[in-house]
Amino acid sequence: MQQLENLYRQIIMDHYKNPRHKGLIDSDRYRTHHIKNPSCGDDITVQSAVKDGIVKDVRHDGSGCSICCSSASVLATLMIGQNIDSAQKLTDNYLNMIMNRPVDENLDLEDALAYQGVKQFPARIKCATIAWKAFEQTLKEWSDNDE
Amino acid sequence: MQQLENLYRQIIMDHYKNPRHKGLIDSDRYRTHHIKNPSCGDDITVQSAVKDGIVKDVRHDGSGCSICCSSASVLATLMIGQNIDSAQKLTDNYLNMIMNRPVDENLDLEDALAYQGVKQFPARIKCATIAWKAFEQTLKEWSDNDE
Amino acid sequence: MDAHKLKQCFPILTSQPLIYLDTAASSLTPKRVIATMNEYYTEYPVNVHRGVYQISYKATERYTAARQTIADFINADYEETVFTRGASSALNLIATSYGLNNLTANDEIIVSELEHHSHILPWQQVAKKTGAKLIYVPLNSEGRITTENFKKVLSDQTKVVALTYISNVMGYQTPLEEIIPLAHQKNAIVSVDAAQAAPHKTIDVKKLNCDFLAFSGHKMLGPTGIGILYGKRELLDKLEPVEFGGDMNDQVNLYDAVWKETPYKFETGTPPIAEAIGLAEAVRFLQELDPEAILNHEIALKQKAVEALIKLEGVTVYNPTSETGIIAFNLDGVHPHDAVSFFDQENIALRAGHHCAQLIIQWLKVPATLRASFYAYNTHEDVDTFIEVVKKARDFFTSVGF
Amino acid sequence: MDAHKLKQCFPILTSQPLIYLDTAASSLTPKRVIATMNEYYTEYPVNVHRGVYQISYKATERYTAARQTIADFINADYEETVFTRGASSALNLIATSYGLNNLTANDEIIVSELEHHSHILPWQQVAKKTGAKLIYVPLNSEGRITTENFKKVLSDQTKVVALTYISNVMGYQTPLEEIIPLAHQKNAIVSVDAAQAAPHKTIDVKKLNCDFLAFSGHKMLGPTGIGILYGKRELLDKLEPVEFGGDMNDQVNLYDAVWKETPYKFETGTPPIAEAIGLAEAVRFLQELDPEAILNHEIALKQKAVEALIKLEGVTVYNPTSETGIIAFNLDGVHPHDAVSFFDQENIALRAGHHCAQLIIQWLKVPATLRASFYAYNTHEDVDTFIEVVKKARDFFTSVGF
Ligand SMILES: Cc1ncc(COP(=O)(O)O)c(C=O)c1O
Ligand SMILES: Cc1ncc(COP(=O)(O)O)c(C=O)c1O
């Protein structure tokens, strides 16, 4: 039970119940990436708008469990305002944390730290990473196009 | 080796090398049945002509190993002249002998007795029985049509 | 049937605390089925057919006997029993070979929203390619296929009726005993998805008089990698193979070839030998347990569980009247994937999702469900624990703010 | 590679006196592959995908890792590696999905008389249904496919080249390294039957640059019931699935559905889970043994055997120059099924027949052949015994009057 309480932290539940930056925007200022997890049905679309090397906005929409949906909201909150380089570093750090790999303690994941508990639940790792991987893809498009 | 010598008896080799009653006849006096053994490629067609309840002729053709081809020749030799009833009884007896089931010692299988050795070679039982089963089918057709 | 004793036959149930309620996805594998496949791999691990040496002969004998055992199990003939990769593959064979070659734009195919994707998508394809119309039996208020509703869609245009025997989400039994004669009056053929029926029911294809029927090994105590297609002899005789190659032909020439008879013409290449032999052992085990006894046992468990669940606040059961061991339910406001982690922590294996049956999930107007499926090796204690954990889970999720 | 030590890894070789020379039909199964499948059936015998509880997650992980292991083995990507029922099924998938949808009456398909039925009949069907022409590469006097002869039939109409990597009767290797670039110059795609290559050769699909390639588990130390289809990503992306149902779709509506990406769109239903996990273990074993070392070993054995056989009166060898462990031969005047019983009595397992390759048997103008196929677990002593028994068999059959 301990572990499950560790998973469903208040921050996570708050983002699940009151998602920030939710809803997609139809504009070419955004790069969009959609990921579906066939193994459990999570289905998330993430958008990012980058200008002058800075993440101006992140949007998300989709359906899935609390871990999946909330993490998209947490992601958006964390990323807006970061430059591309630190956005990528934060993403790496988050994924490393979830996968139980070494992390850079100096980077502040803020609310996303609440997802530490996921590593006890290997079957839920995909839920916690799907939005971040979609976001990473949009970042990649921005870099590929030299923004 | 003993066993194999038991299998390849002189009578069998003789019928293999000099098959009797070989070659099919295209006539409606004959009932024809074709069997192919997919597991080893033996391919035999047997014909019988029955009149007044007596097997007047048996013909065969096909390809296969020595056991298969010779047994068709032996079958033909044995059956010509039998009445339907004893033809069926001889067939049953032969099949029982090969399958190692109880046999009627009073029935004379003549040259077909040479196939006793087959029961030591379960993998070859099909070879020794395929012609007989085809013959049995033709008998069945004769009986079904009330000859 | 003594479920406590039975648990001893399943290695996974003796090695760890596990309440396995996911049999509708895959049943567990009993020791003797594992041992039978081991015997193949250690004592005669060779190819069948055309092998004239002893161990190959043994393999061929066992493989042939396995087909007969499985044929007998459903009261089919040897020639009517085709080995496939699984139920999905068998259902596709019917649609591809029978459907594509016999249907036209004037025909109708009756299906239902209770179908597993593997019994709906193949017929969607047939409809697309032939122009035939896909007609859904309206489900009644409980989500059931009824004879009455079936009559409403049956017509002179009906050429194929493709229905599940038991729904893998709702656990309902389709009244095929009534539906099949009606379909035959219209000269329609009936394809039955028996993936959920074979593990729990005595299937008698002759009595049922269905035209085709399919099921999978892994759901009935057998191995993965094998399924069965049953078809009436006279239909199979006329059906074209869908895969071509080794072992399914009698004669190959440069530009044409001659097929073997059924069942071989549908089975090209080296067959699933270990799997067929293993499935036959599973069938013997099922016969010893007696499918009717299994069904009665699982219904008793399900009944007990449903009665407790419907009394609980915050829990919704979608199929309280199902006549098998399947319960579809949700904790209100909790996504099933969140819920399932809780059960997992308590060593209860449940399934969450759409169960490859999105149409009935859409019909239920939920994003997904939890599914508990009880089987022969579950006990009354399993039910008690399950109910306790449902309560704890509900309370937990409420406490963290769901 | 120490073949004597290796024999210890195969239960059947330690439990009885057996000289197994039928690997080209099916290889024997090593202990560790059997153990790996047992582990699945005893420790986590559940369905993959959509299972969020721990043992299901473990099954999914192992199953996913198995695909990656097998993909790496042939230097393919994960997405390019499709699980099928066997090589025959994989080769059919190529012909059905690529062939039927891309060929027309103006096109030509190049095949050969060395093909296994499973690589000729699917293309015969495509030819029949699309009107495309089946063109046979003329074999040279030894019965080989040569680049020179291939050039004679390659034309601007060539759309598909379907050739075996290694012939299962003659043991010849096709010069695909030269043929594939030539085919690509004409924009033809190349389908490679690697059923006999995978057990003995390091296959590198990227270097070979073939478009499709197929092989079977049971011939490469793995289980029955599984095979692999490799296809280039860009081709698989465009290919239509041939079976439809559970697990291969993302979204199902009443009248249409959306497929998943490759490899999943080709794999409907519960996959061969135990088989995939078992095959990955076989691949690891093969990699440890090193395919090149296996091939060198078996060629040495074959060479030794052929040199002895061609010196014998009354024995005909059809492929003295084969570059694998396969020998096709006959005792003069003795039907192979008669001969094989003699070998069986002496505990030597040989195959007799047309080996599902009737065209090359017709080309050889014999009714059937004996086939001895040497593999990693055969020893030089096996060769000596084999040769002794050939002599004894010949003398025996002469003595009884053949
Ligand atoms: C060259 C070749 N291709 C294809 C096959 C077919 O493989 P499977 O029977 O496993 O489908 C075989 C095996 O007999 C073979 O030797
Ligand atoms: C009702 C039903 N039909 C068909 C299938 C497909 O069976 P398989 O996945 O073994 O092909 C299943 C299994 O999920 C099922 O429950």
PDB file of N, CA and C in Angstrom, chain D residues 256-321:
ATOM      1  N   ASP D 256     -15.375   0.286 -40.032  1.00  0.00           N
ATOM      2  CA  ASP D 256     -13.980   0.352 -40.457  1.00  0.00           C
ATOM      3  C   ASP D 256     -13.062   0.322 -39.247  1.00  0.00           C
ATOM      4  N   ALA D 257     -11.791   0.316 -39.519  1.00  0.00           N
ATOM      5  CA  ALA D 257     -10.815   0.180 -38.445  1.00  0.00           C
ATOM      6  C   ALA D 257      -9.487   0.750 -38.919  1.00  0.00           C
ATOM      7  N   VAL D 258      -8.611   1.042 -37.957  1.00  0.00           N
ATOM      8  CA  VAL D 258      -7.303   1.616 -38.258  1.00  0.00           C
ATOM      9  C   VAL D 258      -6.235   0.639 -37.779  1.00  0.00           C
ATOM     10  N   TRP D 259      -5.295   0.304 -38.665  1.00  0.00           N
ATOM     11  CA  TRP D 259      -4.272  -0.665 -38.275  1.00  0.00           C
ATOM     12  C   TRP D 259      -3.180  -0.019 -37.443  1.00  0.00           C
ATOM     13  N   LYS D 260      -2.532  -0.856 -36.666  1.00  0.00           N
ATOM     14  CA  LYS D 260      -1.305  -0.443 -36.006  1.00  0.00           C
ATOM     15  C   LYS D 260      -0.191  -0.386 -37.044  1.00  0.00           C
ATOM     16  N   GLU D 261       0.986   0.034 -36.584  1.00  0.00           N
ATOM     17  CA  GLU D 261       2.143   0.041 -37.477  1.00  0.00           C
ATOM     18  C   GLU D 261       2.748  -1.367 -37.547  1.00  0.00           C
ATOM     19  N   THR D 262       3.640  -1.542 -38.495  1.00  0.00           N
ATOM     20  CA  THR D 262       4.396  -2.780 -38.568  1.00  0.00           C
ATOM     21  C   THR D 262       5.266  -2.910 -37.314  1.00  0.00           C
ATOM     22  N   PRO D 263       5.508  -4.061 -36.742  1.00  0.00           N
ATOM     23  CA  PRO D 263       5.145  -5.391 -37.208  1.00  0.00           C
ATOM     24  C   PRO D 263       3.735  -5.812 -36.769  1.00  0.00           C
ATOM     25  N   TYR D 264       3.120  -4.979 -35.900  1.00  0.00           N
ATOM     26  CA  TYR D 264       1.887  -5.440 -35.251  1.00  0.00           C
ATOM     27  C   TYR D 264       0.735  -5.642 -36.221  1.00  0.00           C
ATOM     28  N   LYS D 265       0.694  -4.836 -37.274  1.00  0.00           N
ATOM     29  CA  LYS D 265      -0.463  -4.955 -38.168  1.00  0.00           C
ATOM     30  C   LYS D 265      -0.514  -6.316 -38.875  1.00  0.00           C
ATOM     31  N   PHE D 266       0.617  -7.016 -38.882  1.00  0.00           N
ATOM     32  CA  PHE D 266       0.632  -8.342 -39.529  1.00  0.00           C
ATOM     33  C   PHE D 266       0.373  -9.489 -38.560  1.00  0.00           C
ATOM     34  N   GLU D 267       0.155  -9.156 -37.294  1.00  0.00           N
ATOM     35  CA  GLU D 267       0.115 -10.200 -36.265  1.00  0.00           C
ATOM     36  C   GLU D 267      -1.184 -10.147 -35.479  1.00  0.00           C
ATOM     37  N   THR D 268      -2.238 -10.664 -36.027  1.00  0.00           N
ATOM     38  CA  THR D 268      -3.489 -10.590 -35.271  1.00  0.00           C
ATOM     39  C   THR D 268      -3.590 -11.732 -34.269  1.00  0.00           C
ATOM     40  N   GLY D 269      -4.265 -11.443 -33.166  1.00  0.00           N
ATOM     41  CA  GLY D 269      -4.519 -12.474 -32.156  1.00  0.00           C
ATOM     42  C   GLY D 269      -3.350 -12.671 -31.216  1.00  0.00           C
ATOM     43  N   THR D 270      -3.559 -13.570 -30.291  1.00  0.00           N
ATOM     44  CA  THR D 270      -2.513 -13.892 -29.330  1.00  0.00           C
ATOM     45  C   THR D 270      -1.314 -14.469 -30.063  1.00  0.00           C
ATOM     46  N   PRO D 271      -0.158 -13.898 -29.889  1.00  0.00           N
ATOM     47  CA  PRO D 271       1.000 -14.373 -30.653  1.00  0.00           C
ATOM     48  C   PRO D 271       1.569 -15.671 -30.082  1.00  0.00           C
ATOM     49  N   PRO D 272       2.512 -16.282 -30.797  1.00  0.00           N
ATOM     50  CA  PRO D 272       3.184 -17.480 -30.288  1.00  0.00           C
ATOM     51  C   PRO D 272       4.181 -17.064 -29.207  1.00  0.00           C
ATOM     52  N   ILE D 273       3.690 -16.906 -27.980  1.00  0.00           N
ATOM     53  CA  ILE D 273       4.502 -16.282 -26.928  1.00  0.00           C
ATOM     54  C   ILE D 273       5.638 -17.207 -26.493  1.00  0.00           C
ATOM     55  N   ALA D 274       5.279 -18.411 -26.078  1.00  0.00           N
ATOM     56  CA  ALA D 274       6.319 -19.350 -25.638  1.00  0.00           C
ATOM     57  C   ALA D 274       7.310 -19.575 -26.771  1.00  0.00           C
ATOM     58  N   GLU D 275       6.784 -19.650 -27.980  1.00  0.00           N
ATOM     59  CA  GLU D 275       7.607 -19.948 -29.139  1.00  0.00           C
ATOM     60  C   GLU D 275       8.590 -18.811 -29.431  1.00  0.00           C
ATOM     61  N   ALA D 276       8.139 -17.576 -29.317  1.00  0.00           N
ATOM     62  CA  ALA D 276       9.017 -16.436 -29.582  1.00  0.00           C
ATOM     63  C   ALA D 276      10.141 -16.400 -28.548  1.00  0.00           C
ATOM     64  N   ILE D 277       9.767 -16.626 -27.298  1.00  0.00           N
ATOM     65  CA  ILE D 277      10.754 -16.600 -26.219  1.00  0.00           C
ATOM     66  C   ILE D 277      11.732 -17.763 -26.386  1.00  0.00           C
ATOM     67  N   GLY D 278      11.219 -18.906 -26.798  1.00  0.00           N
ATOM     68  CA  GLY D 278      12.082 -20.063 -27.050  1.00  0.00           C
ATOM     69  C   GLY D 278      13.011 -19.833 -28.235  1.00  0.00           C
ATOM     70  N   LEU D 279      12.480 -19.225 -29.278  1.00  0.00           N
ATOM     71  CA  LEU D 279      13.308 -18.990 -30.462  1.00  0.00           C
ATOM     72  C   LEU D 279      14.442 -18.010 -30.147  1.00  0.00           C
ATOM     73  N   ALA D 280      14.153 -17.005 -29.328  1.00  0.00           N
ATOM     74  CA  ALA D 280      15.210 -16.052 -28.948  1.00  0.00           C
ATOM     75  C   ALA D 280      16.338 -16.779 -28.217  1.00  0.00           C
ATOM     76  N   GLU D 281      15.977 -17.746 -27.391  1.00  0.00           N
ATOM     77  CA  GLU D 281      17.010 -18.512 -26.680  1.00  0.00           C
ATOM     78  C   GLU D 281      17.823 -19.342 -27.683  1.00  0.00           C
ATOM     79  N   ALA D 282      17.146 -19.910 -28.668  1.00  0.00           N
ATOM     80  CA  ALA D 282      17.850 -20.661 -29.706  1.00  0.00           C
ATOM     81  C   ALA D 282      18.823 -19.750 -30.453  1.00  0.00           C
ATOM     82  N   VAL D 283      18.394 -18.538 -30.715  1.00  0.00           N
ATOM     83  CA  VAL D 283      19.249 -17.581 -31.414  1.00  0.00           C
ATOM     84  C   VAL D 283      20.489 -17.266 -30.586  1.00  0.00           C
ATOM     85  N   ARG D 284      20.296 -17.068 -29.294  1.00  0.00           N
ATOM     86  CA  ARG D 284      21.461 -16.815 -28.436  1.00  0.00           C
ATOM     87  C   ARG D 284      22.425 -18.003 -28.479  1.00  0.00           C
ATOM     88  N   PHE D 285      21.871 -19.192 -28.456  1.00  0.00           N
ATOM     89  CA  PHE D 285      22.704 -20.394 -28.510  1.00  0.00           C
ATOM     90  C   PHE D 285      23.475 -20.432 -29.837  1.00  0.00           C
ATOM     91  N   LEU D 286      22.772 -20.174 -30.921  1.00  0.00           N
ATOM     92  CA  LEU D 286      23.419 -20.155 -32.241  1.00  0.00           C
ATOM     93  C   LEU D 286      24.538 -19.128 -32.289  1.00  0.00           C
ATOM     94  N   GLN D 287      24.252 -17.960 -31.709  1.00  0.00           N
ATOM     95  CA  GLN D 287      25.270 -16.903 -31.743  1.00  0.00           C
ATOM     96  C   GLN D 287      26.506 -17.317 -30.949  1.00  0.00           C
ATOM     97  N   GLU D 288      26.270 -17.998 -29.832  1.00  0.00           N
ATOM     98  CA  GLU D 288      27.412 -18.464 -29.040  1.00  0.00           C
ATOM     99  C   GLU D 288      28.213 -19.518 -29.809  1.00  0.00           C
ATOM    100  N   LEU D 289      27.494 -20.383 -30.517  1.00  0.00           N
ATOM    101  CA  LEU D 289      28.192 -21.403 -31.310  1.00  0.00           C
ATOM    102  C   LEU D 289      28.890 -20.779 -32.500  1.00  0.00           C
ATOM    103  N   ASP D 290      28.320 -19.706 -33.019  1.00  0.00           N
ATOM    104  CA  ASP D 290      28.826 -18.990 -34.181  1.00  0.00           C
ATOM    105  C   ASP D 290      28.433 -19.715 -35.475  1.00  0.00           C
ATOM    106  N   PRO D 291      27.494 -19.128 -36.199  1.00  0.00           N
ATOM    107  CA  PRO D 291      27.012 -19.765 -37.433  1.00  0.00           C
ATOM    108  C   PRO D 291      28.122 -20.145 -38.408  1.00  0.00           C
ATOM    109  N   GLU D 292      29.166 -19.319 -38.511  1.00  0.00           N
ATOM    110  CA  GLU D 292      30.242 -19.661 -39.456  1.00  0.00           C
ATOM    111  C   GLU D 292      30.945 -20.948 -39.021  1.00  0.00           C
ATOM    112  N   ALA D 293      31.142 -21.073 -37.712  1.00  0.00           N
ATOM    113  CA  ALA D 293      31.795 -22.277 -37.197  1.00  0.00           C
ATOM    114  C   ALA D 293      30.925 -23.502 -37.463  1.00  0.00           C
ATOM    115  N   ILE D 294      29.625 -23.347 -37.291  1.00  0.00           N
ATOM    116  CA  ILE D 294      28.709 -24.462 -37.583  1.00  0.00           C
ATOM    117  C   ILE D 294      28.835 -24.871 -39.046  1.00  0.00           C
ATOM    118  N   LEU D 295      28.803 -23.868 -39.920  1.00  0.00           N
ATOM    119  CA  LEU D 295      28.842 -24.174 -41.352  1.00  0.00           C
ATOM    120  C   LEU D 295      30.157 -24.865 -41.717  1.00  0.00           C
ATOM    121  N   ASN D 296      31.260 -24.351 -41.204  1.00  0.00           N
ATOM    122  CA  ASN D 296      32.546 -24.984 -41.507  1.00  0.00           C
ATOM    123  C   ASN D 296      32.573 -26.429 -41.023  1.00  0.00           C
ATOM    124  N   HIS D 297      32.053 -26.635 -39.836  1.00  0.00           N
ATOM    125  CA  HIS D 297      32.012 -27.988 -39.276  1.00  0.00           C
ATOM    126  C   HIS D 297      31.183 -28.915 -40.154  1.00  0.00           C
ATOM    127  N   GLU D 298      30.002 -28.467 -40.523  1.00  0.00           N
ATOM    128  CA  GLU D 298      29.138 -29.383 -41.262  1.00  0.00           C
ATOM    129  C   GLU D 298      29.664 -29.621 -42.674  1.00  0.00           C
ATOM    130  N   ILE D 299      30.306 -28.605 -43.236  1.00  0.00           N
ATOM    131  CA  ILE D 299      30.891 -28.802 -44.566  1.00  0.00           C
ATOM    132  C   ILE D 299      32.035 -29.828 -44.494  1.00  0.00           C
ATOM    133  N   ALA D 300      32.819 -29.755 -43.422  1.00  0.00           N
ATOM    134  CA  ALA D 300      33.911 -30.730 -43.263  1.00  0.00           C
ATOM    135  C   ALA D 300      33.343 -32.143 -43.196  1.00  0.00           C
ATOM    136  N   LEU D 301      32.281 -32.314 -42.427  1.00  0.00           N
ATOM    137  CA  LEU D 301      31.658 -33.630 -42.322  1.00  0.00           C
ATOM    138  C   LEU D 301      31.106 -34.091 -43.663  1.00  0.00           C
ATOM    139  N   LYS D 302      30.396 -33.169 -44.303  1.00  0.00           N
ATOM    140  CA  LYS D 302      29.795 -33.509 -45.590  1.00  0.00           C
ATOM    141  C   LYS D 302      30.873 -33.893 -46.596  1.00  0.00           C
ATOM    142  N   GLN D 303      31.953 -33.138 -46.595  1.00  0.00           N
ATOM    143  CA  GLN D 303      33.038 -33.375 -47.529  1.00  0.00           C
ATOM    144  C   GLN D 303      33.609 -34.779 -47.356  1.00  0.00           C
ATOM    145  N   LYS D 304      33.851 -35.091 -46.089  1.00  0.00           N
ATOM    146  CA  LYS D 304      34.379 -36.407 -45.756  1.00  0.00           C
ATOM    147  C   LYS D 304      33.418 -37.511 -46.226  1.00  0.00           C
ATOM    148  N   ALA D 305      32.136 -37.290 -45.981  1.00  0.00           N
ATOM    149  CA  ALA D 305      31.142 -38.296 -46.364  1.00  0.00           C
ATOM    150  C   ALA D 305      31.062 -38.430 -47.882  1.00  0.00           C
ATOM    151  N   VAL D 306      31.028 -37.292 -48.575  1.00  0.00           N
ATOM    152  CA  VAL D 306      30.907 -37.337 -50.033  1.00  0.00           C
ATOM    153  C   VAL D 306      32.103 -38.049 -50.651  1.00  0.00           C
ATOM    154  N   GLU D 307      33.294 -37.740 -50.141  1.00  0.00           N
ATOM    155  CA  GLU D 307      34.486 -38.379 -50.702  1.00  0.00           C
ATOM    156  C   GLU D 307      34.414 -39.903 -50.580  1.00  0.00           C
ATOM    157  N   ALA D 308      33.871 -40.352 -49.464  1.00  0.00           N
ATOM    158  CA  ALA D 308      33.723 -41.804 -49.297  1.00  0.00           C
ATOM    159  C   ALA D 308      32.616 -42.347 -50.196  1.00  0.00           C
ATOM    160  N   LEU D 309      31.503 -41.622 -50.265  1.00  0.00           N
ATOM    161  CA  LEU D 309      30.349 -42.120 -51.023  1.00  0.00           C
ATOM    162  C   LEU D 309      30.650 -42.246 -52.507  1.00  0.00           C
ATOM    163  N   ILE D 310      31.361 -41.258 -53.063  1.00  0.00           N
ATOM    164  CA  ILE D 310      31.538 -41.309 -54.514  1.00  0.00           C
ATOM    165  C   ILE D 310      32.487 -42.430 -54.926  1.00  0.00           C
ATOM    166  N   LYS D 311      33.214 -42.944 -53.947  1.00  0.00           N
ATOM    167  CA  LYS D 311      34.073 -44.090 -54.263  1.00  0.00           C
ATOM    168  C   LYS D 311      33.306 -45.402 -54.257  1.00  0.00           C
ATOM    169  N   LEU D 312      32.085 -45.380 -53.709  1.00  0.00           N
ATOM    170  CA  LEU D 312      31.335 -46.629 -53.572  1.00  0.00           C
ATOM    171  C   LEU D 312      30.578 -46.975 -54.848  1.00  0.00           C
ATOM    172  N   GLU D 313      30.682 -48.234 -55.254  1.00  0.00           N
ATOM    173  CA  GLU D 313      29.819 -48.736 -56.341  1.00  0.00           C
ATOM    174  C   GLU D 313      28.386 -48.807 -55.835  1.00  0.00           C
ATOM    175  N   GLY D 314      27.439 -48.529 -56.701  1.00  0.00           N
ATOM    176  CA  GLY D 314      26.048 -48.744 -56.316  1.00  0.00           C
ATOM    177  C   GLY D 314      25.457 -47.620 -55.490  1.00  0.00           C
ATOM    178  N   VAL D 315      26.201 -46.504 -55.426  1.00  0.00           N
ATOM    179  CA  VAL D 315      25.669 -45.339 -54.709  1.00  0.00           C
ATOM    180  C   VAL D 315      25.789 -44.131 -55.632  1.00  0.00           C
ATOM    181  N   THR D 316      24.747 -43.340 -55.745  1.00  0.00           N
ATOM    182  CA  THR D 316      24.809 -42.137 -56.570  1.00  0.00           C
ATOM    183  C   THR D 316      24.601 -40.905 -55.684  1.00  0.00           C
ATOM    184  N   VAL D 317      25.543 -39.964 -55.776  1.00  0.00           N
ATOM    185  CA  VAL D 317      25.418 -38.689 -55.062  1.00  0.00           C
ATOM    186  C   VAL D 317      25.029 -37.622 -56.078  1.00  0.00           C
ATOM    187  N   TYR D 318      23.973 -36.851 -55.766  1.00  0.00           N
ATOM    188  CA  TYR D 318      23.474 -35.887 -56.753  1.00  0.00           C
ATOM    189  C   TYR D 318      24.088 -34.498 -56.613  1.00  0.00           C
ATOM    190  N   ASN D 319      24.723 -34.243 -55.477  1.00  0.00           N
ATOM    191  CA  ASN D 319      25.212 -32.874 -55.247  1.00  0.00           C
ATOM    192  C   ASN D 319      26.592 -32.867 -54.600  1.00  0.00           C
ATOM    193  N   PRO D 320      27.584 -33.535 -55.229  1.00  0.00           N
ATOM    194  CA  PRO D 320      28.892 -33.653 -54.568  1.00  0.00           C
ATOM    195  C   PRO D 320      29.516 -32.307 -54.238  1.00  0.00           C
ATOM    196  N   THR D 321      29.140 -31.250 -54.925  1.00  0.00           N
ATOM    197  CA  THR D 321      29.796 -29.957 -54.681  1.00  0.00           C
ATOM    198  C   THR D 321      28.999 -29.031 -53.762  1.00  0.00           C
TER     199      THR D 321
END
